[in-house]
């Protein structure tokens, strides 16, 4: 497998960074991640806009324009010839002699196999626990997953699948997913603050708007516990129902009709985008 | 310069980690840092105890016992022949194929030049700003400095030197230092919660106990703003007076007599430890 580092394509075993890099020294870096389907990177423009936002907030000077990044991604896709995959662009604080001050960023682009079921399995869903926490600089897709990974033992001990962050009674997101609730008035709601603005999230809001009310707003834990349906979204999950939170069954405890419908319509959007190529 | 990675000594240019390492992927790792003076690593046993604590909380299996680590440090010191230096031991979540789950840690030990003035300059001190924040898993010396580095622009814009974290009116620490206040009753107080338990901090409390009251307790921002003297402590600073916080002059705005005295006595302790060798 080929990867790209700074200004060259290298083989996987050469994909290394010096230990002076600020990601290793201080966990300082950003990334973005998107899928390819039939060699087409899905929603790449949206991901690159978010990458630029993350870089801007952390004051990392991206060494390439979005067009240049797309050309590098195109070449990587051609070299690896892996039609269905995940592509990750990581941008770090660079090699810091003082182990602290950001310098010229290192940029790493990797591609790895990633297949996704196109069929929706209504029997598959998540059991969540909650944790009082809000991610640091939540609109930034930083590499800081200290709490998320730390909490995995607690998730495991609870026999759950993942953790939902709650702060002062308001929910934000999961470690690597956004979360939606379908109210009993058939409105789709999702947190408008303290979240990563997910690309799948954005497109779900878009397809939902065709048939139902949808709103980004403050969402309380009470709202999701008493919702008709709850689901999460992410690049690697599309939509996935939530069956329980802290042991409380959500809705009927299976995938609801709204979730199933939105999944199908998101999948159609995905097919349309892939069909257009790039 | 030599470094040590996993099971071998390498030269500086070979000190690299694969981009699959969990520090680069998810900012997941710990470290500790100590000085050498005349080839003797200062308070190394205390630093290794803290490293073990950090590893334990983040569930990283340290590949070496403290005795083995000391032998590696000894060999590194011998090979580099750099009497006055900083040594950093970094332990990461390891190479994670799934970019998320901790695996066998990578361990990296580096040595770099670091000289410290032995003379105390009473005219040198810090101007701080405050930020509403508490570090994630504060007793762990994790590599997560996302907020600390992010805030440096705010520090710079304010013409300040560093940032003091405050949460709900209580102070905890600076980005890379502990903080102490000397009350008008000549008691030395420092936060007992939400702080990294600094090795310099511990020894300052120890030397202070010989001549004055000293207490680890909840410390409010009001306490430090109205203190007689305020100073910070760290491995690379020993003690350094704080001259102002958010533009408010602390005490006389110069190094106070208690700070100066504690600095001298900490320096004496340092000399004693070095004198004993290891």
Coordinates of C-alpha atoms in Angstrom, one line a residue:
Chain A
X1 CA 0.0 0.0 0.0
X2 CA 1.2 3.5 -0.8
X3 CA 0.9 6.5 1.5
X4 CA 1.8 10.2 1.0
X5 CA 4.0 12.1 3.4
X6 CA 4.8 15.8 3.0
X7 CA 5.9 15.8 -0.7
X8 CA 6.3 12.2 -1.7
X9 CA 4.6 8.8 -2.0
X10 CA 6.1 6.1 0.2
X11 CA 5.4 2.5 0.9
X12 CA 3.6 1.6 4.1
X13 CA 6.8 0.7 6.0
X14 CA 8.3 4.1 5.2
X15 CA 5.2 5.9 6.5
X16 CA 6.9 7.2 9.7
X17 CA 7.2 10.5 11.5
X18 CA 10.1 11.7 13.7
X19 CA 9.4 11.5 17.4
X20 CA 9.9 15.3 17.6
X21 CA 6.6 15.6 15.7
X22 CA 4.1 17.6 17.8
X23 CA 1.5 14.8 17.6
X24 CA 3.8 12.4 19.4
X25 CA 5.1 15.1 21.8
X26 CA 1.8 17.0 22.6
X27 CA -1.0 15.3 20.8
X28 CA -1.3 18.3 18.6
X29 CA -2.8 17.7 15.1
X30 CA -5.9 17.4 13.0
X31 CA -7.3 14.9 10.5
X32 CA -10.2 14.1 8.3
X33 CA -11.4 10.8 7.0
X34 CA -13.6 9.8 4.0
X35 CA -14.6 6.7 2.2
X36 CA -14.0 5.8 -1.4
X37 CA -16.6 3.7 -3.3
X38 CA -15.7 2.5 -6.8
X39 CA -12.6 4.7 -6.6
X40 CA -14.7 7.8 -5.9
X41 CA -14.0 9.7 -2.6
X42 CA -17.3 10.4 -1.1
X43 CA -18.1 14.0 -0.3
X44 CA -14.4 14.9 -0.5
X45 CA -15.1 18.6 -1.0
X46 CA -17.0 18.7 2.3
X47 CA -14.2 16.9 4.1
X48 CA -11.6 19.3 2.7
X49 CA -13.6 22.3 3.8
X50 CA -13.7 20.9 7.3
X51 CA -10.0 20.1 7.2
X52 CA -9.3 23.7 6.4
X53 CA -11.5 24.8 9.3
X54 CA -9.7 22.5 11.7
X55 CA -6.3 23.8 10.5
X56 CA -7.4 27.4 10.8
X57 CA -8.6 27.0 14.4
X58 CA -5.4 25.3 15.4
X59 CA -3.3 27.7 13.3
X60 CA -1.7 25.0 11.2
X61 CA -0.6 26.2 7.8
X62 CA -1.9 23.5 5.3
X63 CA 0.9 23.0 2.8
X64 CA -1.6 22.3 0.0
X65 CA -4.7 23.9 -1.5
X66 CA -7.8 21.8 -1.7
X67 CA -7.2 21.3 -5.5
X68 CA -3.7 20.1 -4.8
X69 CA -4.9 17.8 -2.1
X70 CA -7.5 16.3 -4.5
X71 CA -4.7 15.7 -7.0
X72 CA -2.7 13.9 -4.4
X73 CA -5.7 11.8 -3.3
X74 CA -6.4 11.0 -7.0
X75 CA -2.8 9.8 -7.5
X76 CA -3.0 7.8 -4.2
X77 CA -6.2 6.1 -5.4
X78 CA -4.6 5.3 -8.8
X79 CA -1.4 3.9 -7.2
X80 CA -3.2 1.7 -4.6
X81 CA -6.1 0.5 -6.9
X82 CA -8.3 -0.2 -3.9
X83 CA -11.8 0.7 -5.0
X84 CA -13.5 0.6 -1.6
X85 CA -11.5 2.2 1.2
X86 CA -11.0 4.8 3.8
X87 CA -8.7 7.7 3.2
X88 CA -7.2 9.7 6.1
X89 CA -5.5 13.0 5.9
X90 CA -3.5 13.8 9.0
X91 CA -1.9 17.2 9.6
X92 CA 0.3 17.6 12.7
X93 CA 2.0 20.5 14.5
X94 CA 5.3 19.5 12.7
X95 CA 8.8 18.7 14.0
X96 CA 9.2 20.9 17.1
X97 CA 12.8 21.3 18.4
X98 CA 11.4 22.7 21.6
X99 CA 8.7 19.9 21.8
X100 CA 6.0 22.6 22.2
X101 CA 5.7 25.2 19.5
X102 CA 3.9 24.4 16.3
X103 CA 6.1 24.6 13.2
X104 CA 5.7 23.6 9.5
X105 CA 3.1 20.8 9.6
X106 CA 3.7 17.3 8.6
X107 CA 1.0 15.9 6.4
X108 CA 0.3 12.3 6.0
X109 CA -2.3 10.7 3.7
X110 CA -3.1 7.0 4.0
X111 CA -5.5 4.6 2.4
X112 CA -6.8 1.4 3.9
X113 CA -9.4 -1.2 3.1
X114 CA -12.9 -0.4 4.3
X115 CA -16.1 -2.1 3.1
X116 CA -19.6 -1.1 4.1
X117 CA -22.7 -3.1 4.0
X118 CA -25.3 -1.5 1.7
X119 CA -28.1 -3.5 3.4
X120 CA -29.6 -2.1 6.6
X121 CA -29.9 -4.7 9.4
X122 CA -32.8 -3.6 11.6
X123 CA -31.6 -5.9 14.4
X124 CA -28.3 -4.2 14.7
X125 CA -28.1 -1.2 17.1
X126 CA -26.1 0.4 19.8
X127 CA -26.4 0.3 23.6
X128 CA -24.9 3.5 25.0
X129 CA -23.8 4.8 28.4
X130 CA -23.5 8.5 29.1
X131 CA -20.6 10.5 30.5
X132 CA -20.4 14.0 31.8
X133 CA -18.0 15.5 29.2
X134 CA -17.7 17.8 26.3
X135 CA -14.9 17.5 23.8
X136 CA -12.2 20.1 23.7
X137 CA -12.6 22.5 20.7
X138 CA -15.5 20.3 19.4
X139 CA -15.8 21.8 15.9
X140 CA -12.2 20.8 15.3
X141 CA -11.5 17.3 14.1
X142 CA -8.4 17.2 16.3
X143 CA -6.5 14.0 17.1
X144 CA -7.3 14.3 20.8
X145 CA -9.3 11.2 21.7
X146 CA -7.8 10.8 25.2
X147 CA -11.2 10.7 27.0
X148 CA -12.9 8.6 24.2
X149 CA -10.3 5.9 24.4
X150 CA -10.0 6.1 28.2
X151 CA -13.7 5.6 28.5
X152 CA -13.7 2.4 26.4
X153 CA -13.1 0.3 29.5
X154 CA -16.1 1.8 31.2
X155 CA -18.2 1.1 28.1
X156 CA -16.9 -2.5 28.1
X157 CA -17.5 -3.0 31.8
X158 CA -21.1 -1.8 31.3
X159 CA -21.6 -4.3 28.4
X160 CA -22.3 -1.3 26.2
X161 CA -21.1 -0.3 22.7
X162 CA -20.2 3.4 23.0
X163 CA -20.5 6.5 25.1
X164 CA -22.8 9.5 24.7
X165 CA -21.3 12.8 26.0
X166 CA -23.6 14.9 28.2
X167 CA -22.9 18.2 29.8
X168 CA -25.2 19.9 32.2
X169 CA -28.1 17.9 30.9
X170 CA -27.4 18.5 27.2
X171 CA -26.1 15.9 24.9
X172 CA -23.5 16.6 22.3
X173 CA -22.1 13.6 20.4
X174 CA -20.5 10.2 20.7
X175 CA -16.7 9.6 20.6
X176 CA -16.8 9.3 16.8
X177 CA -20.4 9.9 15.8
X178 CA -23.1 12.5 15.8
X179 CA -26.5 11.6 17.3
X180 CA -30.1 12.3 16.2
X181 CA -33.5 11.9 17.9
X182 CA -36.8 11.5 16.2
X183 CA -39.5 13.2 18.3
X184 CA -43.1 11.9 18.7
X185 CA -44.0 14.8 16.5
X186 CA -41.8 13.2 13.8
X187 CA -39.3 16.0 13.9
X188 CA -35.6 15.2 13.5
X189 CA -33.4 17.0 16.0
X190 CA -29.7 17.1 16.6
X191 CA -27.3 19.1 18.7
X192 CA -26.3 22.5 17.3
X193 CA -23.4 23.1 19.7
X194 CA -20.4 21.3 21.1
X195 CA -20.3 18.8 18.2
X196 CA -18.2 18.0 15.3
X197 CA -20.2 19.1 12.2
X198 CA -20.3 15.7 10.6
X199 CA -20.5 15.3 6.9
X200 CA -22.9 12.4 7.1
X201 CA -24.8 14.5 9.7
X202 CA -25.1 17.4 7.2
X203 CA -26.4 15.1 4.4
X204 CA -28.9 13.4 6.8
X205 CA -30.3 16.8 7.6
X206 CA -30.5 17.5 3.9
X207 CA -32.4 14.4 2.9
X208 CA -34.6 14.6 6.0
X209 CA -35.7 18.1 5.0
X210 CA -37.5 16.7 2.0
X211 CA -40.1 14.9 4.1
X212 CA -40.0 16.0 7.7
X213 CA -39.1 18.9 10.0
X214 CA -35.5 18.9 11.0
X215 CA -33.7 21.1 13.4
X216 CA -30.3 21.8 14.8
X217 CA -30.9 22.9 18.4
X218 CA -30.1 22.2 22.0
X219 CA -31.0 18.6 22.7
X220 CA -31.4 17.4 26.3
X221 CA -30.7 13.9 27.6
X222 CA -34.4 13.8 28.5
X223 CA -35.2 14.5 24.8
X224 CA -33.3 11.4 23.6
X225 CA -34.4 9.2 26.4
X226 CA -38.0 9.9 25.5
X227 CA -37.6 10.0 21.7
X228 CA -39.5 7.8 19.3
X229 CA -36.2 6.8 17.6
X230 CA -32.5 7.7 18.2
X231 CA -29.7 7.0 15.8
X232 CA -26.1 7.9 15.3
X233 CA -24.3 8.9 12.1
X234 CA -20.7 8.8 10.9
X235 CA -18.6 8.2 7.8
X236 CA -18.0 4.6 8.8
X237 CA -21.5 3.9 10.1
X238 CA -23.9 5.9 7.8
X239 CA -26.9 5.6 10.2
X240 CA -27.0 3.1 13.1
X241 CA -30.0 2.9 15.5
X242 CA -29.6 3.3 19.2
X243 CA -31.4 0.6 21.1
X244 CA -30.7 1.8 24.7
X245 CA -29.1 4.5 26.8
X246 CA -27.9 3.7 30.3
X247 CA -30.1 0.6 30.1
X248 CA -33.2 2.6 29.1
X249 CA -34.8 1.2 26.0
X250 CA -35.3 3.8 23.3
X251 CA -38.6 3.6 21.4
X252 CA -39.3 -0.1 20.6
X253 CA -35.7 -1.1 21.0
X254 CA -35.3 -1.8 17.4
X255 CA -34.6 0.2 14.2
X256 CA -37.5 2.6 13.7
X257 CA -39.2 3.4 10.5
X258 CA -37.9 7.0 10.2
X259 CA -34.3 5.8 10.8
X260 CA -34.7 3.0 8.2
X261 CA -36.2 5.5 5.7
X262 CA -33.4 8.0 6.2
X263 CA -30.8 5.3 5.9
X264 CA -32.3 4.3 2.5
X265 CA -32.4 7.9 1.3
X266 CA -28.9 8.6 2.5
X267 CA -27.7 5.5 0.6
X268 CA -29.5 6.8 -2.6
X269 CA -27.7 10.1 -2.2
X270 CA -24.4 8.2 -1.8
X271 CA -25.1 6.3 -5.0
X272 CA -26.0 9.5 -6.9
X273 CA -22.7 11.1 -5.8
X274 CA -20.7 8.0 -6.8
X275 CA -22.5 7.8 -10.1
X276 CA -21.3 11.2 -11.0
X277 CA -17.7 10.3 -10.5
X278 CA -15.2 13.1 -9.8
Chain B
X1 CA 22.7 12.1 19.8
X2 CA 21.4 8.6 20.7
X3 CA 17.8 7.8 21.5
X4 CA 16.2 4.6 22.6
X5 CA 13.1 3.1 20.9
X6 CA 11.4 -0.1 22.1
X7 CA 14.4 -2.4 22.3
X8 CA 17.3 -0.6 20.8
X9 CA 19.4 2.5 20.7
X10 CA 19.2 4.5 17.5
X11 CA 20.6 7.8 16.2
X12 CA 18.4 10.9 16.2
X13 CA 17.5 10.5 12.5
X14 CA 16.3 7.0 13.1
X15 CA 14.1 8.1 16.0
X16 CA 10.7 7.6 14.2
X17 CA 7.4 6.0 14.8
X18 CA 5.0 4.6 12.2
X19 CA 2.0 6.8 11.4
X20 CA -0.2 4.1 12.7
X21 CA 1.0 4.8 16.2
X22 CA -1.9 5.9 18.5
X23 CA -0.1 9.1 19.4
X24 CA -0.3 10.3 15.8
X25 CA -3.7 8.8 15.2
X26 CA -5.5 9.7 18.4
X27 CA -3.1 11.7 20.6
X28 CA -3.0 8.8 23.0
X29 CA 0.1 8.5 25.1
X30 CA 2.0 9.5 28.2
X31 CA 5.4 10.8 29.1
X32 CA 7.6 12.0 31.9
X33 CA 10.5 14.4 31.8
X34 CA 13.5 14.9 34.1
X35 CA 16.8 16.7 34.2
X36 CA 20.3 15.4 34.5
X37 CA 22.9 17.4 36.3
X38 CA 26.5 16.2 36.2
X39 CA 25.2 13.0 34.5
X40 CA 22.8 12.3 37.4
X41 CA 19.1 12.2 36.6
X42 CA 17.3 14.3 39.2
X43 CA 14.5 12.6 41.2
X44 CA 14.3 9.8 38.6
X45 CA 12.6 7.4 41.1
X46 CA 9.8 9.9 41.6
X47 CA 9.4 10.4 37.9
X48 CA 9.2 6.7 37.2
X49 CA 6.5 6.2 39.9
X50 CA 4.5 8.9 38.1
X51 CA 5.1 7.3 34.7
X52 CA 3.8 4.0 36.1
X53 CA 0.7 5.9 37.5
X54 CA 0.1 7.5 34.1
X55 CA 0.4 4.2 32.3
X56 CA -1.9 2.5 34.8
X57 CA -4.7 5.0 34.4
X58 CA -4.5 4.9 30.6
X59 CA -4.1 1.1 30.7
X60 CA -0.8 1.1 28.8
X61 CA 1.4 -1.9 29.7
X62 CA 4.9 -0.5 30.3
X63 CA 7.4 -2.9 28.6
X64 CA 10.0 -2.3 31.3
X65 CA 10.2 -2.3 35.1
X66 CA 11.6 0.8 36.8
X67 CA 14.9 -0.9 37.3
X68 CA 15.1 -1.8 33.6
X69 CA 14.2 1.8 32.7
X70 CA 16.9 3.1 34.9
X71 CA 19.5 0.8 33.2
X72 CA 18.4 2.1 29.8
X73 CA 18.6 5.7 31.0
X74 CA 22.1 5.0 32.4
X75 CA 23.2 3.6 29.1
X76 CA 21.7 6.5 27.2
X77 CA 23.5 9.0 29.5
X78 CA 26.8 7.1 29.0
X79 CA 26.4 7.0 25.2
X80 CA 25.5 10.7 24.8
X81 CA 27.9 12.0 27.4
X82 CA 25.8 15.1 27.9
X83 CA 26.1 16.0 31.6
X84 CA 23.3 18.7 31.7
X85 CA 20.2 17.6 29.9
X86 CA 16.5 16.8 29.7
X87 CA 15.5 13.2 29.4
X88 CA 12.0 12.4 28.1
X89 CA 10.3 9.0 28.3
X90 CA 7.3 8.7 26.0
X91 CA 5.0 5.8 26.0
X92 CA 2.2 5.6 23.3
X93 CA -0.8 3.5 22.6
X94 CA 1.2 1.5 20.1
X95 CA 0.7 0.7 16.4
X96 CA -3.1 0.4 16.0
X97 CA -4.3 -1.3 12.8
X98 CA -7.8 0.0 13.6
X99 CA -6.4 3.5 14.4
X100 CA -8.3 3.4 17.7
X101 CA -7.6 0.5 20.1
X102 CA -4.4 0.6 22.3
X103 CA -2.0 -2.2 21.6
X104 CA 1.6 -3.0 22.7
X105 CA 3.0 0.5 23.5
X106 CA 5.9 2.1 21.7
X107 CA 8.4 3.5 24.2
X108 CA 10.8 6.3 23.2
X109 CA 13.5 7.8 25.4
X110 CA 15.3 10.9 24.2
X111 CA 18.0 13.1 25.7
X112 CA 18.5 16.8 24.8
X113 CA 20.6 19.7 26.0
X114 CA 19.0 21.7 28.9
X115 CA 20.9 24.1 31.0
X116 CA 19.5 25.8 34.0
X117 CA 20.7 29.0 35.8
X118 CA 21.6 28.3 39.4
X119 CA 21.2 32.0 40.2
X120 CA 17.8 33.4 41.1
X121 CA 16.9 36.6 39.2
X122 CA 14.4 38.4 41.3
X123 CA 13.5 40.7 38.4
X124 CA 12.2 37.7 36.3
X125 CA 8.7 36.6 36.7
X126 CA 5.6 35.6 34.8
X127 CA 2.5 37.6 33.7
X128 CA -0.4 35.2 33.5
X129 CA -3.9 35.3 32.1
X130 CA -6.6 32.9 33.3
X131 CA -8.8 30.5 31.3
X132 CA -11.9 28.6 32.3
X133 CA -10.6 25.0 31.8
X134 CA -9.5 21.9 33.6
X135 CA -7.1 19.4 32.0
X136 CA -8.5 16.0 31.0
X137 CA -7.4 13.3 33.5
X138 CA -5.2 15.9 35.3
X139 CA -3.2 13.4 37.4
X140 CA -2.0 11.7 34.2
X141 CA 1.0 13.2 32.4
X142 CA -0.7 12.5 29.0
X143 CA 0.6 14.0 25.8
X144 CA -2.7 15.9 25.4
X145 CA -1.7 19.6 25.3
X146 CA -4.4 20.6 22.7
X147 CA -5.8 23.4 24.8
X148 CA -2.5 24.6 26.2
X149 CA -1.0 25.1 22.8
X150 CA -4.2 26.4 21.3
X151 CA -4.3 29.1 24.1
X152 CA -0.8 30.3 23.3
X153 CA -2.1 32.8 20.8
X154 CA -4.4 34.3 23.4
X155 CA -1.5 34.5 25.8
X156 CA 0.6 36.2 23.2
X157 CA -2.2 38.6 22.2
X158 CA -2.5 39.6 25.9
X159 CA 1.2 40.3 26.1
X160 CA 1.4 37.6 28.8
X161 CA 3.7 34.6 29.4
X162 CA 1.4 31.7 30.3
X163 CA -2.1 30.7 31.2
X164 CA -3.5 29.7 34.6
X165 CA -6.4 27.3 34.5
X166 CA -9.5 28.2 36.6
X167 CA -12.7 26.2 36.9
X168 CA -15.7 27.5 38.8
X169 CA -13.5 29.9 40.7
X170 CA -10.9 27.4 41.7
X171 CA -7.4 27.4 40.2
X172 CA -5.6 24.2 39.2
X173 CA -2.3 24.6 37.3
X174 CA -0.6 26.2 34.4
X175 CA -0.1 24.4 31.1
X176 CA 3.2 22.9 32.2
X177 CA 3.6 24.1 35.8
X178 CA 2.1 23.9 39.2
X179 CA 1.2 27.1 41.1
X180 CA 1.7 28.1 44.7
X181 CA 0.5 31.0 46.8
X182 CA 2.0 32.5 50.0
X183 CA -0.8 33.8 52.2
X184 CA -0.5 36.9 54.4
X185 CA -0.3 34.4 57.3
X186 CA 2.9 33.1 55.6
X187 CA 1.3 29.8 54.8
X188 CA 2.1 28.1 51.5
X189 CA -0.9 26.7 49.7
X190 CA -1.3 24.8 46.4
X191 CA -4.2 23.0 44.7
X192 CA -4.9 19.5 45.9
X193 CA -7.2 18.5 43.0
X194 CA -7.3 18.7 39.2
X195 CA -3.5 19.0 39.0
X196 CA -0.5 17.0 37.9
X197 CA 1.3 16.0 41.0
X198 CA 4.6 17.7 40.1
X199 CA 7.9 16.3 41.3
X200 CA 9.2 19.8 41.9
X201 CA 5.9 20.7 43.6
X202 CA 6.3 17.7 46.0
X203 CA 9.9 18.7 47.0
X204 CA 8.9 22.4 47.5
X205 CA 6.2 21.2 49.9
X206 CA 8.8 19.1 51.6
X207 CA 11.4 21.9 52.1
X208 CA 8.7 24.4 53.0
X209 CA 7.5 22.2 55.8
X210 CA 10.8 22.8 57.6
X211 CA 10.0 26.5 58.3
X212 CA 6.3 27.3 57.5
X213 CA 2.8 25.9 57.3
X214 CA 2.1 24.3 53.9
X215 CA -1.1 22.8 52.7
X216 CA -2.6 21.1 49.7
X217 CA -6.2 22.4 49.5
X218 CA -8.8 24.0 47.3
X219 CA -7.3 27.3 46.1
X220 CA -9.6 30.0 44.7
X221 CA -8.6 32.6 42.1
X222 CA -9.4 35.1 44.9
X223 CA -6.8 33.4 47.1
X224 CA -4.0 33.9 44.5
X225 CA -5.0 37.4 43.5
X226 CA -4.8 38.5 47.1
X227 CA -1.7 36.5 48.0
X228 CA 1.5 38.0 49.4
X229 CA 3.5 36.0 46.8
X230 CA 2.6 33.6 44.0
X231 CA 5.1 31.3 42.2
X232 CA 5.0 28.4 39.8
X233 CA 7.1 25.3 39.8
X234 CA 8.2 22.7 37.2
X235 CA 11.2 20.6 36.2
X236 CA 12.4 23.2 33.8
X237 CA 11.7 26.3 35.9
X238 CA 12.3 25.2 39.5
X239 CA 10.5 28.1 41.1
X240 CA 9.5 31.2 39.1
X241 CA 7.6 34.2 40.6
X242 CA 4.3 35.3 39.2
X243 CA 4.2 39.1 38.9
X244 CA 0.6 39.6 37.6
X245 CA -2.6 37.7 36.8
X246 CA -5.0 39.2 34.3
X247 CA -3.2 42.5 34.7
X248 CA -3.5 42.5 38.5
X249 CA -0.2 42.9 40.3
X250 CA 0.6 40.1 42.8
X251 CA 2.1 41.3 46.0
X252 CA 4.9 43.8 45.2
X253 CA 5.2 42.6 41.6
X254 CA 8.6 41.3 42.2
X255 CA 10.0 38.0 43.6
X256 CA 9.1 37.8 47.3
X257 CA 11.3 36.8 50.2
X258 CA 9.5 33.5 50.7
X259 CA 9.8 32.5 47.1
X260 CA 13.4 33.5 47.1
X261 CA 14.1 31.5 50.2
X262 CA 12.2 28.4 48.9
X263 CA 14.2 28.6 45.7
X264 CA 17.5 28.6 47.5
X265 CA 16.4 25.6 49.7
X266 CA 15.1 23.7 46.7
X267 CA 18.5 24.3 44.9
X268 CA 20.3 23.0 48.0
X269 CA 18.1 19.8 48.0
X270 CA 19.0 19.4 44.3
X271 CA 22.7 19.7 45.1
X272 CA 22.4 17.1 47.8
X273 CA 20.7 14.7 45.5
X274 CA 23.2 15.2 42.8
X275 CA 26.1 14.9 45.3
X276 CA 24.9 11.4 46.2
X277 CA 25.1 10.3 42.5
X278 CA 23.0 7.2 41.6

